[in-house]
């Protein structure tokens, strides 16, 4: 079992996530790759004091990047999309 602070790494603030917030009350987070849906749900509810209805997770593969003749990879990471109860919201840095 992971510690509640180590489950959520950072919120994802993209245009696609902003559209999902308005349309479906969904928020996206980068999470620990070992975290499961139950741990993610508990961490979001505890940290932001909201009611979570559902959690969807996906593993994102790191991109292959080149610098001249040298090739490297960005690390793989895990994304979680959290759906909140109707009428609730999370205050993130939205006007950045």
mmCIF file of C-alpha atoms in Angstrom:
data_model
loop_
_atom_site.group_PDB
_atom_site.id
_atom_site.type_symbol
_atom_site.label_atom_id
_atom_site.label_comp_id
_atom_site.label_asym_id
_atom_site.label_seq_id
_atom_site.Cartn_x
_atom_site.Cartn_y
_atom_site.Cartn_z
ATOM 1 C CA UNK A 1 0.000 0.000 0.000
ATOM 2 C CA UNK A 2 1.331 3.388 -1.001
ATOM 3 C CA UNK A 3 1.395 6.443 1.211
ATOM 4 C CA UNK A 4 -1.410 8.880 0.330
ATOM 5 C CA UNK A 5 1.064 11.662 -0.485
ATOM 6 C CA UNK A 6 3.026 9.517 -2.898
ATOM 7 C CA UNK A 7 -0.008 8.391 -4.943
ATOM 8 C CA UNK A 8 -0.791 11.741 -6.613
ATOM 9 C CA UNK A 9 2.215 13.305 -8.299
ATOM 10 C CA UNK A 10 0.713 16.349 -10.048
ATOM 11 C CA UNK A 11 -2.500 17.517 -11.704
ATOM 12 C CA UNK A 12 -2.513 17.647 -15.506
ATOM 13 C CA UNK A 13 -3.551 21.002 -16.929
ATOM 14 C CA UNK A 14 -4.183 20.721 -20.676
ATOM 15 C CA UNK A 15 -6.854 22.009 -23.028
ATOM 16 C CA UNK A 16 -8.346 18.527 -23.354
ATOM 17 C CA UNK A 17 -8.574 18.158 -19.563
ATOM 18 C CA UNK A 18 -10.142 21.632 -19.278
ATOM 19 C CA UNK A 19 -12.829 20.595 -21.765
ATOM 20 C CA UNK A 20 -13.481 17.398 -19.762
ATOM 21 C CA UNK A 21 -13.801 19.463 -16.571
ATOM 22 C CA UNK A 22 -16.516 21.606 -18.108
ATOM 23 C CA UNK A 23 -18.374 18.814 -19.906
ATOM 24 C CA UNK A 24 -18.082 15.791 -17.592
ATOM 25 C CA UNK A 25 -16.655 17.076 -14.265
ATOM 26 C CA UNK A 26 -13.460 15.041 -14.803
ATOM 27 C CA UNK A 27 -9.938 15.887 -13.625
ATOM 28 C CA UNK A 28 -6.643 14.286 -14.668
ATOM 29 C CA UNK A 29 -3.607 13.528 -12.513
ATOM 30 C CA UNK A 30 -0.201 11.976 -12.989
ATOM 31 C CA UNK A 31 -0.053 9.175 -10.428
ATOM 32 C CA UNK A 32 2.417 6.598 -9.166
ATOM 33 C CA UNK A 33 2.658 3.670 -11.622
ATOM 34 C CA UNK A 34 2.079 1.185 -8.773
ATOM 35 C CA UNK A 35 -1.117 2.900 -7.553
ATOM 36 C CA UNK A 36 -4.464 1.211 -8.132
ATOM 37 C CA UNK A 37 -7.889 2.806 -8.584
ATOM 38 C CA UNK A 38 -8.916 2.439 -4.941
ATOM 39 C CA UNK A 39 -5.752 4.169 -3.697
ATOM 40 C CA UNK A 40 -6.173 6.973 -6.237
ATOM 41 C CA UNK A 41 -9.803 7.497 -5.206
ATOM 42 C CA UNK A 42 -8.900 7.675 -1.500
ATOM 43 C CA UNK A 43 -6.008 10.074 -2.153
ATOM 44 C CA UNK A 44 -8.143 12.494 -4.193
ATOM 45 C CA UNK A 45 -11.000 12.410 -1.678
ATOM 46 C CA UNK A 46 -8.634 13.015 1.234
ATOM 47 C CA UNK A 47 -6.549 15.755 -0.399
ATOM 48 C CA UNK A 48 -9.311 17.785 -2.081
ATOM 49 C CA UNK A 49 -12.279 16.841 0.182
ATOM 50 C CA UNK A 50 -14.585 15.833 -2.690
ATOM 51 C CA UNK A 51 -16.643 12.736 -3.566
ATOM 52 C CA UNK A 52 -15.188 10.625 -6.370
ATOM 53 C CA UNK A 53 -17.659 8.705 -8.554
ATOM 54 C CA UNK A 54 -15.188 6.905 -10.830
ATOM 55 C CA UNK A 55 -11.523 6.498 -11.694
ATOM 56 C CA UNK A 56 -10.049 5.540 -15.060
ATOM 57 C CA UNK A 57 -6.343 4.806 -15.392
ATOM 58 C CA UNK A 58 -3.960 4.407 -18.296
ATOM 59 C CA UNK A 59 -0.257 3.746 -18.720
ATOM 60 C CA UNK A 60 1.397 6.297 -20.999
ATOM 61 C CA UNK A 61 4.498 5.162 -22.858
ATOM 62 C CA UNK A 62 7.483 7.486 -22.887
ATOM 63 C CA UNK A 63 8.432 9.011 -26.222
ATOM 64 C CA UNK A 64 11.653 8.242 -28.040
ATOM 65 C CA UNK A 65 13.656 11.446 -28.455
ATOM 66 C CA UNK A 66 16.740 12.130 -30.554
ATOM 67 C CA UNK A 67 19.507 14.681 -30.248
ATOM 68 C CA UNK A 68 21.609 14.324 -33.351
ATOM 69 C CA UNK A 69 22.797 10.739 -33.550
ATOM 70 C CA UNK A 70 21.971 9.999 -29.919
ATOM 71 C CA UNK A 71 18.663 8.447 -29.011
ATOM 72 C CA UNK A 72 16.979 8.401 -25.626
ATOM 73 C CA UNK A 73 13.598 7.741 -24.058
ATOM 74 C CA UNK A 74 11.370 9.690 -21.739
ATOM 75 C CA UNK A 75 10.093 7.617 -18.823
ATOM 76 C CA UNK A 76 6.760 5.779 -18.867
ATOM 77 C CA UNK A 77 4.097 7.185 -16.519
ATOM 78 C CA UNK A 78 0.546 6.561 -15.357
ATOM 79 C CA UNK A 79 -2.421 8.884 -15.843
ATOM 80 C CA UNK A 80 -5.663 8.830 -13.856
ATOM 81 C CA UNK A 81 -8.902 10.521 -14.908
ATOM 82 C CA UNK A 82 -11.144 11.108 -11.895
ATOM 83 C CA UNK A 83 -14.877 11.798 -12.198
ATOM 84 C CA UNK A 84 -16.379 13.819 -9.356
ATOM 85 C CA UNK A 85 -19.918 13.904 -7.999
ATOM 86 C CA UNK A 86 -22.167 16.422 -9.755
ATOM 87 C CA UNK A 87 -21.867 19.888 -8.267
ATOM 88 C CA UNK A 88 -18.378 19.395 -6.805
ATOM 89 C CA UNK A 89 -15.130 20.746 -8.195
ATOM 90 C CA UNK A 90 -11.409 20.976 -7.493
ATOM 91 C CA UNK A 91 -9.670 24.356 -7.456
ATOM 92 C CA UNK A 92 -6.488 24.000 -9.490
ATOM 93 C CA UNK A 93 -4.355 26.733 -11.056
ATOM 94 C CA UNK A 94 -6.834 27.333 -13.883
ATOM 95 C CA UNK A 95 -5.855 30.861 -14.894
ATOM 96 C CA UNK A 96 -2.165 30.216 -15.332
#
